[in-house]
Tab-separated table of C-alpha atoms and ligand atoms in Angstrom:
chain	number	residue	atom	x	y	z
A	1236	MET	CA	78.922	105.016	77.398
A	1237	PRO	CA	79.678	102.013	79.628
A	1238	PRO	CA	82.635	102.515	81.943
A	1239	HIS	CA	85.948	101.266	80.615
A	1240	ASP	CA	88.428	99.020	82.376
A	1241	GLU	CA	91.171	101.462	81.403
A	1242	VAL	CA	89.880	103.421	84.382
A	1243	VAL	CA	90.218	101.683	87.749
A	1244	CYS	CA	89.076	102.999	91.100
A	1245	VAL	CA	90.900	101.762	94.208
A	1246	VAL	CA	89.090	102.442	97.492
A	1247	GLY	CA	91.463	102.630	100.460
A	1248	ALA	CA	95.078	103.857	100.217
A	1249	GLY	CA	96.695	101.673	102.861
A	1250	TYR	CA	99.569	99.228	102.327
A	1251	VAL	CA	97.550	97.246	99.760
A	1252	GLY	CA	95.444	99.921	98.073
A	1253	LEU	CA	98.221	102.438	97.606
A	1254	VAL	CA	100.648	99.923	96.110
A	1255	THR	CA	97.926	98.411	93.918
A	1256	GLY	CA	96.756	101.829	92.697
A	1257	VAL	CA	100.240	103.116	91.943
A	1258	CYS	CA	101.324	99.919	90.181
A	1259	LEU	CA	98.132	99.739	88.090
A	1260	ALA	CA	98.701	103.374	87.055
A	1261	GLU	CA	102.316	102.487	86.244
A	1262	SER	CA	101.008	99.709	83.973
A	1263	GLY	CA	99.073	102.301	81.957
A	1264	ARG	CA	95.633	102.433	83.563
A	1265	THR	CA	94.068	105.632	84.813
A	1266	VAL	CA	93.606	105.139	88.548
A	1267	HIS	CA	91.333	107.010	90.936
A	1268	LEU	CA	92.569	106.396	94.472
A	1269	VAL	CA	89.960	107.058	97.188
A	1270	GLU	CA	91.148	107.787	100.731
A	1271	ILE	CA	88.766	109.193	103.351
A	1272	GLU	CA	91.212	109.653	106.233
A	1273	PRO	CA	91.985	113.407	106.019
A	1274	ARG	CA	95.658	113.359	107.074
A	1275	ARG	CA	96.522	110.459	104.826
A	1276	LEU	CA	94.554	112.104	101.946
A	1277	GLU	CA	96.435	115.361	102.439
A	1278	ARG	CA	99.816	113.648	102.404
A	1279	LEU	CA	98.970	111.589	99.302
A	1280	SER	CA	97.666	114.628	97.425
A	1281	ALA	CA	100.970	116.344	98.193
A	1282	GLY	CA	102.834	113.358	96.739
A	1283	ARG	CA	104.040	112.174	100.143
A	1284	CYS	CA	103.912	108.487	100.920
A	1285	PRO	CA	102.247	107.628	104.272
A	1286	ILE	CA	103.962	104.247	104.365
A	1287	HIS	CA	107.605	103.163	104.198
A	1288	GLU	CA	107.763	101.175	100.951
A	1289	PRO	CA	111.021	101.479	98.984
A	1290	GLY	CA	110.450	103.210	95.606
A	1291	LEU	CA	106.771	103.977	96.173
A	1292	GLU	CA	106.990	107.730	96.821
A	1293	GLU	CA	108.902	108.368	93.607
A	1294	MET	CA	106.291	106.426	91.617
A	1295	LEU	CA	103.433	108.222	93.383
A	1296	GLN	CA	104.852	111.650	92.537
A	1297	ARG	CA	105.603	110.743	88.923
A	1298	LEU	CA	102.153	109.267	88.290
A	1299	LEU	CA	100.342	112.152	89.970
A	1300	ALA	CA	102.317	114.566	87.772
A	1301	ALA	CA	101.544	112.503	84.669
A	1302	GLY	CA	97.822	112.635	85.465
A	1303	ARG	CA	97.576	108.835	85.515
A	1304	LEU	CA	96.834	108.728	89.218
A	1305	HIS	CA	94.199	110.878	90.917
A	1306	VAL	CA	93.681	110.992	94.659
A	1307	THR	CA	90.285	111.937	96.076
A	1308	GLY	CA	88.355	111.772	99.330
A	1309	ASP	CA	85.049	111.409	97.481
A	1310	ILE	CA	84.050	107.900	96.427
A	1311	ALA	CA	81.432	109.272	93.990
A	1312	ALA	CA	84.187	111.064	92.105
A	1313	GLY	CA	86.490	108.073	92.441
A	1314	VAL	CA	84.174	105.522	90.865
A	1315	ARG	CA	83.086	107.766	87.992
A	1316	ASP	CA	84.000	106.172	84.615
A	1317	ALA	CA	85.729	103.280	86.387
A	1318	GLY	CA	85.210	99.839	84.843
A	1319	VAL	CA	86.589	98.105	87.947
A	1320	VAL	CA	86.225	99.330	91.531
A	1321	MET	CA	88.759	97.636	93.788
A	1322	ILE	CA	88.019	97.623	97.515
A	1323	ALA	CA	91.236	97.693	99.566
A	1324	VAL	CA	90.089	99.006	102.941
A	1325	GLY	CA	91.183	97.574	106.293
A	1326	THR	CA	89.730	94.538	108.046
A	1327	PRO	CA	91.191	95.044	111.554
A	1328	PRO	CA	90.759	92.267	114.145
A	1329	ALA	CA	87.927	92.653	116.635
A	1330	GLU	CA	88.436	91.668	120.296
A	1331	ASP	CA	87.737	87.976	119.650
A	1332	GLY	CA	90.055	87.905	116.636
A	1333	GLU	CA	87.225	88.042	114.110
A	1334	ALA	CA	87.830	90.331	111.130
A	1335	ASP	CA	85.924	93.619	111.461
A	1336	LEU	CA	84.204	93.927	108.060
A	1337	SER	CA	82.469	97.266	108.642
A	1338	GLN	CA	84.845	99.226	106.398
A	1339	VAL	CA	84.456	96.658	103.595
A	1340	HIS	CA	80.658	96.714	103.810
A	1341	GLU	CA	80.623	100.508	103.828
A	1342	ALA	CA	82.972	100.758	100.849
A	1343	VAL	CA	81.097	98.155	98.777
A	1344	ALA	CA	77.736	99.835	99.452
A	1345	SER	CA	79.121	103.303	98.628
A	1346	ALA	CA	80.743	102.027	95.457
A	1347	ALA	CA	77.495	100.405	94.331
A	1348	ALA	CA	75.557	103.573	95.101
A	1349	ASN	CA	77.817	105.659	92.855
A	1350	ALA	CA	79.485	103.446	90.262
A	1351	ASP	CA	78.515	103.459	86.590
A	1352	ARG	CA	76.316	100.624	85.382
A	1353	GLY	CA	78.511	97.895	83.940
A	1354	ALA	CA	81.298	98.333	86.482
A	1355	VAL	CA	82.673	95.355	88.431
A	1356	ILE	CA	83.360	95.585	92.188
A	1357	ALA	CA	86.367	93.508	93.310
A	1358	VAL	CA	87.299	93.028	96.975
A	1359	LYS	CA	91.076	92.965	97.512
A	1360	SER	CA	90.845	93.370	101.281
A	1361	THR	CA	91.527	90.160	103.203
A	1362	ILE	CA	88.064	88.887	104.138
A	1363	PRO	CA	86.988	85.580	105.762
A	1364	PRO	CA	85.810	82.808	103.438
A	1365	GLY	CA	82.158	83.324	102.536
A	1366	THR	CA	82.171	87.114	102.965
A	1367	THR	CA	81.736	87.985	99.282
A	1368	ALA	CA	78.990	85.358	98.928
A	1369	SER	CA	77.130	86.810	101.901
A	1370	MET	CA	77.446	90.341	100.506
A	1371	VAL	CA	75.983	89.064	97.219
A	1372	ALA	CA	73.197	87.250	99.064
A	1373	SER	CA	72.342	90.357	101.074
A	1374	ARG	CA	72.316	92.407	97.844
A	1375	LEU	CA	74.828	94.895	99.227
A	1376	ALA	CA	75.763	95.904	95.665
A	1377	PRO	CA	72.582	95.384	93.617
A	1378	GLY	CA	73.201	95.366	89.895
A	1379	PHE	CA	76.964	94.967	90.171
A	1380	PRO	CA	79.002	91.783	89.894
A	1381	LEU	CA	80.930	91.358	93.158
A	1382	VAL	CA	84.147	89.305	93.062
A	1383	SER	CA	87.052	88.440	95.371
A	1384	CYS	CA	90.595	89.278	94.215
A	1385	PRO	CA	93.045	88.697	97.114
A	1386	GLU	CA	96.529	90.209	97.209
A	1387	PHE	CA	99.786	88.493	98.162
A	1388	LEU	CA	102.052	91.505	98.762
A	1389	ARG	CA	104.780	91.483	101.437
A	1390	GLU	CA	105.559	94.743	103.205
A	1391	GLY	CA	108.944	96.092	102.214
A	1392	SER	CA	108.837	94.344	98.831
A	1393	ALA	CA	105.248	95.128	97.793
A	1394	ILE	CA	106.120	96.754	94.448
A	1395	HIS	CA	108.285	93.769	93.516
A	1396	ASP	CA	105.555	91.361	94.605
A	1397	PHE	CA	102.896	93.258	92.632
A	1398	ASN	CA	105.005	93.059	89.460
A	1399	HIS	CA	106.059	89.445	90.026
A	1400	PRO	CA	102.896	87.706	91.219
A	1401	THR	CA	103.115	83.931	91.650
A	1402	ARG	CA	99.426	83.738	90.738
A	1403	ILE	CA	96.350	85.867	90.108
A	1404	VAL	CA	93.300	84.598	91.934
A	1405	VAL	CA	89.795	85.899	91.211
A	1406	GLY	CA	86.571	84.413	92.542
A	1407	GLY	CA	82.911	85.155	91.788
A	1408	ASP	CA	79.671	83.944	90.214
A	1409	ASP	CA	80.083	86.060	87.087
A	1410	ARG	CA	82.942	84.596	85.041
A	1411	ALA	CA	83.088	87.518	82.614
A	1412	ALA	CA	83.435	89.910	85.568
A	1413	CYS	CA	86.219	87.734	87.015
A	1414	GLU	CA	88.038	87.734	83.678
A	1415	ARG	CA	87.806	91.535	83.464
A	1416	VAL	CA	89.453	91.829	86.886
A	1417	ALA	CA	92.108	89.243	86.028
A	1418	ALA	CA	92.861	91.175	82.817
A	1419	LEU	CA	94.103	94.140	84.909
A	1420	PHE	CA	97.086	91.942	85.820
A	1421	GLY	CA	97.371	90.148	82.471
A	1422	HIS	CA	100.585	91.978	81.553
A	1423	LEU	CA	102.368	90.287	84.466
A	1424	GLY	CA	102.258	86.814	82.945
A	1425	ALA	CA	101.254	84.941	86.105
A	1426	PRO	CA	99.042	81.832	86.205
A	1427	VAL	CA	95.385	82.811	86.672
A	1428	ILE	CA	92.912	80.916	88.846
A	1429	ILE	CA	89.283	81.859	88.388
A	1430	THR	CA	87.004	80.147	90.881
A	1431	ASP	CA	84.115	80.887	93.225
A	1432	SER	CA	84.494	83.754	95.689
A	1433	THR	CA	84.720	81.602	98.835
A	1434	SER	CA	87.521	79.492	97.367
A	1435	SER	CA	89.324	82.681	96.336
A	1436	GLU	CA	89.073	84.039	99.883
A	1437	MET	CA	90.232	80.676	101.253
A	1438	VAL	CA	93.363	80.768	99.050
A	1439	LYS	CA	94.432	83.964	100.804
A	1440	TYR	CA	93.788	82.691	104.316
A	1441	GLY	CA	95.141	79.252	103.559
A	1442	THR	CA	98.386	80.729	102.217
A	1443	ASN	CA	99.016	83.138	105.073
A	1444	THR	CA	98.069	80.738	107.834
A	1445	PHE	CA	100.167	77.949	106.287
A	1446	LEU	CA	103.194	80.262	106.199
A	1447	ALA	CA	102.551	81.201	109.824
A	1448	LEU	CA	102.286	77.510	110.726
A	1449	LYS	CA	105.554	76.846	108.912
A	1450	ILE	CA	107.313	79.534	110.949
A	1451	SER	CA	105.920	78.234	114.224
A	1452	PHE	CA	106.895	74.718	113.220
A	1453	ILE	CA	110.549	75.617	112.583
A	1454	ASN	CA	110.570	77.533	115.873
A	1455	GLU	CA	109.431	74.401	117.699
A	1456	ILE	CA	112.126	72.438	115.874
A	1457	ALA	CA	114.586	75.172	116.909
A	1458	HIS	CA	113.661	74.732	120.560
A	1459	LEU	CA	114.231	71.001	120.230
A	1460	CYS	CA	117.565	71.738	118.550
A	1461	GLU	CA	118.612	73.708	121.625
A	1462	LEU	CA	117.614	70.789	123.876
A	1463	THR	CA	119.369	68.157	121.765
A	1464	GLY	CA	122.416	70.080	120.550
A	1465	ALA	CA	121.351	70.184	116.891
A	1466	GLU	CA	121.921	73.293	114.769
A	1467	VAL	CA	118.691	74.706	113.353
A	1468	GLY	CA	120.331	76.366	110.339
A	1469	ALA	CA	121.642	73.057	109.034
A	1470	VAL	CA	118.315	71.406	109.867
A	1471	ALA	CA	116.347	74.042	107.929
A	1472	ASP	CA	118.748	73.773	104.994
A	1473	GLY	CA	118.427	70.009	104.990
A	1474	MET	CA	114.626	70.082	105.270
A	1475	GLY	CA	114.318	72.872	102.707
A	1476	LEU	CA	116.100	70.916	99.986
A	1477	ASP	CA	113.039	68.692	99.840
A	1478	PRO	CA	110.857	70.506	97.252
A	1479	ARG	CA	107.794	69.379	99.175
A	1480	VAL	CA	109.029	71.399	102.169
A	1481	GLY	CA	110.911	74.340	100.589
A	1482	ARG	CA	113.511	76.469	102.377
A	1483	ALA	CA	111.481	79.696	102.409
A	1484	PHE	CA	109.848	80.630	105.703
A	1485	LEU	CA	111.956	78.129	107.616
A	1486	ASP	CA	114.048	80.798	109.380
A	1487	ALA	CA	113.879	80.236	113.119
A	1488	GLY	CA	113.854	83.281	115.343
A	1489	LEU	CA	111.454	85.569	117.142
A	1490	GLY	CA	108.555	84.419	114.962
A	1491	PHE	CA	105.986	86.378	113.014
A	1492	GLY	CA	104.586	89.854	113.566
A	1493	GLY	CA	103.066	92.368	111.198
A	1494	SER	CA	99.507	93.235	110.290
A	1495	CYS	CA	98.777	90.035	108.400
A	1496	PHE	CA	99.916	86.737	109.850
A	1497	PRO	CA	98.756	87.366	113.447
A	1498	LYS	CA	95.451	88.830	112.232
A	1499	ASP	CA	94.778	86.224	109.545
A	1500	VAL	CA	95.571	83.252	111.795
A	1501	ARG	CA	93.121	84.533	114.423
A	1502	ALA	CA	90.499	85.482	111.831
A	1503	LEU	CA	90.526	82.055	110.190
A	1504	GLU	CA	90.396	80.361	113.572
A	1505	ALA	CA	87.384	82.512	114.475
A	1506	ALA	CA	85.738	81.836	111.115
A	1507	ALA	CA	86.298	78.101	111.581
A	1508	ALA	CA	84.782	78.267	115.092
A	1509	GLU	CA	81.697	79.961	113.624
A	1510	HIS	CA	81.263	76.868	111.497
A	1511	GLY	CA	81.730	74.617	114.530
A	1512	HIS	CA	85.305	73.659	113.634
A	1513	SER	CA	88.129	73.921	116.168
A	1514	PHE	CA	91.164	74.602	114.033
A	1515	TRP	CA	93.686	73.366	116.596
A	1516	MET	CA	96.730	73.859	114.354
A	1517	LEU	CA	96.004	77.596	114.154
A	1518	LYS	CA	95.655	77.789	117.939
A	1519	SER	CA	99.048	76.114	118.176
A	1520	ALA	CA	100.631	78.486	115.644
A	1521	ILE	CA	99.496	81.448	117.745
A	1522	GLU	CA	100.597	79.875	121.036
A	1523	VAL	CA	104.036	78.901	119.725
A	1524	ASN	CA	104.518	82.378	118.283
A	1525	LEU	CA	103.806	84.022	121.626
A	1526	MET	CA	105.909	81.420	123.447
A	1527	GLN	CA	108.835	82.215	121.131
A	1528	ARG	CA	108.994	85.755	122.488
A	1529	ARG	CA	108.930	84.538	126.095
A	1530	ARG	CA	111.649	81.968	125.334
A	1531	PHE	CA	113.781	84.717	123.848
A	1532	VAL	CA	113.484	86.957	126.922
A	1533	THR	CA	114.544	83.979	129.053
A	1534	LYS	CA	117.501	83.481	126.729
A	1535	VAL	CA	118.573	87.104	127.273
A	1536	ARG	CA	118.247	86.732	131.038
A	1537	GLU	CA	120.265	83.506	131.039
A	1538	ALA	CA	122.938	85.088	128.842
A	1539	LEU	CA	123.395	87.635	131.638
A	1540	GLY	CA	123.722	85.074	134.383
A	1541	GLY	CA	120.082	84.783	135.422
A	1542	SER	CA	119.111	88.346	136.314
A	1543	LEU	CA	118.355	91.472	134.299
A	1544	ASP	CA	117.973	93.732	137.297
A	1545	GLY	CA	119.897	96.943	136.702
A	1546	ARG	CA	121.383	95.670	133.459
A	1547	ARG	CA	121.764	97.914	130.429
A	1548	LEU	CA	120.565	96.315	127.193
A	1549	ALA	CA	120.983	97.557	123.637
A	1550	VAL	CA	118.143	96.429	121.342
A	1551	LEU	CA	118.818	96.536	117.603
A	1552	GLY	CA	115.590	96.688	115.575
A	1553	LEU	CA	111.976	97.618	116.347
A	1554	ALA	CA	109.954	97.146	113.105
A	1555	PHE	CA	108.312	93.730	112.741
A	1556	LYS	CA	110.740	92.983	109.922
A	1557	PRO	CA	113.364	94.848	107.904
A	1558	GLY	CA	112.337	97.118	105.017
A	1559	THR	CA	109.333	98.613	106.774
A	1560	ASP	CA	108.474	101.014	109.618
A	1561	ASP	CA	105.473	98.892	110.602
A	1562	LEU	CA	105.335	98.102	114.319
A	1563	ARG	CA	102.065	96.169	114.311
A	1564	GLN	CA	102.500	93.018	116.411
A	1565	ALA	CA	106.256	93.598	116.272
A	1566	PRO	CA	108.131	91.151	118.543
A	1567	ALA	CA	110.383	94.018	119.674
A	1568	LEU	CA	107.541	95.703	121.557
A	1569	ASP	CA	106.735	92.595	123.597
A	1570	VAL	CA	110.398	91.733	124.156
A	1571	ILE	CA	111.403	95.234	125.326
A	1572	ARG	CA	108.435	95.537	127.694
A	1573	HIS	CA	109.288	92.119	129.148
A	1574	LEU	CA	112.978	93.026	129.583
A	1575	GLU	CA	112.061	96.285	131.301
A	1576	ARG	CA	109.600	94.511	133.610
A	1577	MET	CA	112.517	92.275	134.619
A	1578	GLY	CA	114.542	95.319	135.674
A	1579	ALA	CA	116.618	96.051	132.585
A	1580	ALA	CA	117.265	99.547	131.236
A	1581	VAL	CA	116.801	99.361	127.464
A	1582	THR	CA	118.214	101.559	124.727
A	1583	ALA	CA	116.877	100.755	121.241
A	1584	THR	CA	117.402	101.825	117.645
A	1585	ASP	CA	115.827	101.168	114.246
A	1586	PRO	CA	116.443	102.703	110.789
A	1587	ALA	CA	112.756	103.391	110.078
A	1588	ALA	CA	110.481	102.728	113.043
A	1589	LEU	CA	111.834	105.024	115.787
A	1590	GLU	CA	109.191	107.731	115.403
A	1591	GLY	CA	106.310	105.293	115.595
A	1592	ALA	CA	107.848	103.421	118.514
A	1593	ALA	CA	108.328	106.428	120.814
A	1594	PRO	CA	104.754	106.599	122.176
A	1595	MET	CA	104.643	102.818	122.580
A	1596	LEU	CA	107.881	102.522	124.599
A	1597	PRO	CA	107.771	105.349	127.191
A	1598	ASP	CA	110.473	103.802	129.397
A	1599	THR	CA	112.883	102.996	126.580
A	1600	THR	CA	115.729	105.237	125.414
A	1601	LEU	CA	115.478	105.529	121.627
A	1602	VAL	CA	118.522	106.616	119.624
A	1603	THR	CA	119.117	106.984	115.907
A	1604	ASP	CA	122.714	105.749	115.906
A	1605	ALA	CA	123.474	102.073	116.528
A	1606	TYR	CA	126.898	102.859	118.014
A	1607	ASP	CA	125.256	105.191	120.519
A	1608	CYS	CA	122.782	102.420	121.253
A	1609	VAL	CA	125.400	99.794	122.161
A	1610	ARG	CA	127.683	102.058	124.173
A	1611	GLY	CA	128.117	100.658	127.708
A	1612	ALA	CA	125.632	97.849	127.156
A	1613	ASP	CA	125.794	94.630	129.171
A	1614	ALA	CA	124.363	92.811	126.142
A	1615	VAL	CA	123.437	93.608	122.534
A	1616	VAL	CA	120.048	92.092	121.608
A	1617	LEU	CA	119.229	91.834	117.896
A	1618	VAL	CA	115.483	91.748	117.237
A	1619	THR	CA	115.022	92.885	113.592
A	1620	GLU	CA	117.412	91.687	110.908
A	1621	TRP	CA	118.067	95.021	109.205
A	1622	PRO	CA	121.169	94.637	106.976
A	1623	CYS	CA	122.746	97.687	108.631
A	1624	PHE	CA	123.060	95.763	111.890
A	1625	ARG	CA	124.902	92.844	110.298
A	1626	GLN	CA	127.169	95.396	108.579
A	1627	LEU	CA	128.071	97.202	111.819
A	1628	ASP	CA	131.783	97.557	112.657
A	1629	TRP	CA	131.597	94.893	115.358
A	1630	ARG	CA	135.228	95.491	116.380
A	1631	ARG	CA	134.162	99.049	117.248
A	1632	VAL	CA	131.125	97.632	119.089
A	1633	ALA	CA	133.414	95.263	121.032
A	1634	GLY	CA	135.400	98.239	122.275
A	1635	SER	CA	132.274	100.119	123.284
A	1636	VAL	CA	130.105	97.655	125.223
A	1637	ALA	CA	130.405	96.950	128.949
A	1638	GLN	CA	130.168	93.185	128.349
A	1639	ARG	CA	130.729	91.339	125.082
A	1640	ILE	CA	127.440	89.454	124.927
A	1641	VAL	CA	125.196	89.246	121.839
A	1642	VAL	CA	121.757	87.627	121.730
A	1643	ASP	CA	120.652	87.274	118.107
A	1644	GLY	CA	116.872	86.883	117.751
A	1645	ARG	CA	116.991	86.407	113.987
A	1646	ASN	CA	120.131	84.271	113.587
A	1647	CYS	CA	121.396	86.892	111.164
A	1648	LEU	CA	124.774	87.890	112.622
A	1649	ASP	CA	128.171	86.377	111.856
A	1650	ALA	CA	128.826	84.076	114.831
A	1651	ALA	CA	132.441	83.345	113.891
A	1652	LEU	CA	133.267	87.037	113.573
A	1653	LEU	CA	131.647	87.832	116.914
A	1654	THR	CA	133.270	85.012	118.919
A	1655	GLY	CA	136.563	85.992	117.296
A	1656	LEU	CA	136.065	89.493	118.700
A	1657	GLY	CA	135.498	88.091	122.170
A	1658	PHE	CA	131.698	88.057	122.215
A	1659	ALA	CA	129.617	85.287	123.714
A	1660	TYR	CA	127.081	84.613	120.938
A	1661	HIS	CA	123.582	83.382	121.785
A	1662	SER	CA	120.975	82.683	119.070
A	1663	VAL	CA	117.816	80.646	118.385
A	1664	GLY	CA	117.973	76.905	117.804
A	1665	ARG	CA	121.665	76.511	118.535
A	1666	ARG	CA	123.903	76.081	121.558
A	1667	ALA	CA	125.480	79.329	122.851
A	1668	LEU	CA	128.979	79.997	121.442
A	1669	LEU	CA	131.614	81.252	123.880
A	1670	PRO	CA	134.329	83.715	122.810
A	1671	ASP	CA	137.439	82.237	121.157
B	1159	UDX	C1	102.840	88.363	104.591
B	1159	UDX	C2	102.820	87.428	103.388
B	1159	UDX	O1	104.146	87.032	103.061
B	1159	UDX	C3	102.193	88.150	102.181
B	1159	UDX	O2	102.135	87.268	101.075
B	1159	UDX	C4	100.796	88.614	102.573
B	1159	UDX	O3	100.157	89.282	101.494
B	1159	UDX	C5	100.867	89.524	103.770
B	1159	UDX	O4	101.516	88.863	104.869
B	1159	UDX	P1	104.344	90.331	105.490
B	1159	UDX	O5	103.529	90.168	106.725
B	1159	UDX	O6	104.561	91.681	104.929
B	1159	UDX	O7	103.684	89.439	104.272
B	1159	UDX	O8	105.791	89.782	105.808
B	1159	UDX	P2	106.589	88.421	105.581
B	1159	UDX	O9	107.836	88.763	104.881
B	1159	UDX	O10	105.735	87.372	105.024
B	1159	UDX	O11	106.986	87.998	107.100
B	1159	UDX	C6	105.927	87.798	107.989
B	1159	UDX	C7	106.514	87.574	109.379
B	1159	UDX	O12	107.126	86.277	109.455
B	1159	UDX	C8	107.610	88.582	109.773
B	1159	UDX	O13	107.434	88.942	111.133
B	1159	UDX	C9	108.901	87.788	109.626
B	1159	UDX	O14	109.902	88.226	110.551
B	1159	UDX	C10	108.453	86.384	109.979
B	1159	UDX	N1	109.247	85.326	109.360
B	1159	UDX	C11	109.260	85.230	108.007
B	1159	UDX	C12	109.909	84.411	110.168
B	1159	UDX	O15	109.888	84.529	111.391
B	1159	UDX	N2	110.600	83.399	109.583
B	1159	UDX	C13	110.657	83.260	108.230
B	1159	UDX	O16	111.316	82.337	107.760
B	1159	UDX	C14	109.986	84.205	107.414
């Protein structure tokens, strides 16, 4: 009997594969989730979530118990009876920024070697434009249609994003195969684009790199705001009201981190260079993003009168953004190392990322409680805009710090409240505000 699309195999239980597998099982499919990393496999089999994604662990446990989700380390078992095999393994950056495709190649070849005739192999991993076409040309999966099906999930809101897609994109030579893959998401009511595989891959890279460009652009505007006396919040609001610009991703601050934007910008730049194209705008997006961290460290130093030597700094936030424990390319790591190199003693806290940060920040004092973190500090430095930091009892903080200085790297704190409590308030893209 040909395999049925009611059974889906997802290969790779990382941020993308695990969310995709759990949400497809939630939608009624039977999902075989393949994970070869032993520790991660053990945790998943025990119903424990290896990533910090709100609501995911409860869904994982419920769907495992209901027998709708099966976790295995054996791809042969995973692909059995599956109508669609979804590849969601990692594509980490190599030294030169190029995407390392070895895991994708290995997973596609293993799937093809074990899948039932009639199955479709869909690559959800983020892969450079032309990758699927070259895998087809090199007959990596003989006898199986191979299509691209990129994901657009944000960490920290991945379940929401899965269930509220702005579009479903599938690309491949075999239209029927593409339609079968698109049908897995049909219940979500999003517009569907079915195209060739290279265009599908380009949609993913084009989206992520454009968003990264947009962030670097507003950060350049923010720097100019500081030089001219403009206020970047009002500027972003004014720009964002133009529907051609849009307000989203116009928040000035410490710039982008995470496992996607930095990797995808470099990977597309490398892919362009392979085709003899110097994608200067991507080079600029990367440069501005790195510059933004250096500018911020300078801002902290200037807020303290020009020297950080012997100063005690309290850093609020380590994860690359709120809602996750992910520290990959997190601005906090660069900023803290810079501050320490300039002689500061840093104490830091984060609601989710402390454990992961400890081995990366050997000279930093890590504490779980924000009030312990700020005690005796010469300045409070906000790096990740966790809601709990905005909701702190800042009057209590004012009575606890050595100097009432705040440097807000995400423009997320209440400036009027802080200056009213006697803080000097420094932020990104605005003039410093002195205490009332
Ligand atoms: C991103 C894309 O949004 C998602 O569609 C894709 O599938 C994966 O990459 P993610 O990296 O999880 O998702 O986080 P996102 O919320 O997009 O933020 C990315 C980075 O940009 C974060 O470091 C964030 O702090 C920063 N950012 C975001 C800004 O600096 N300013 C903004 O206005 C928005």
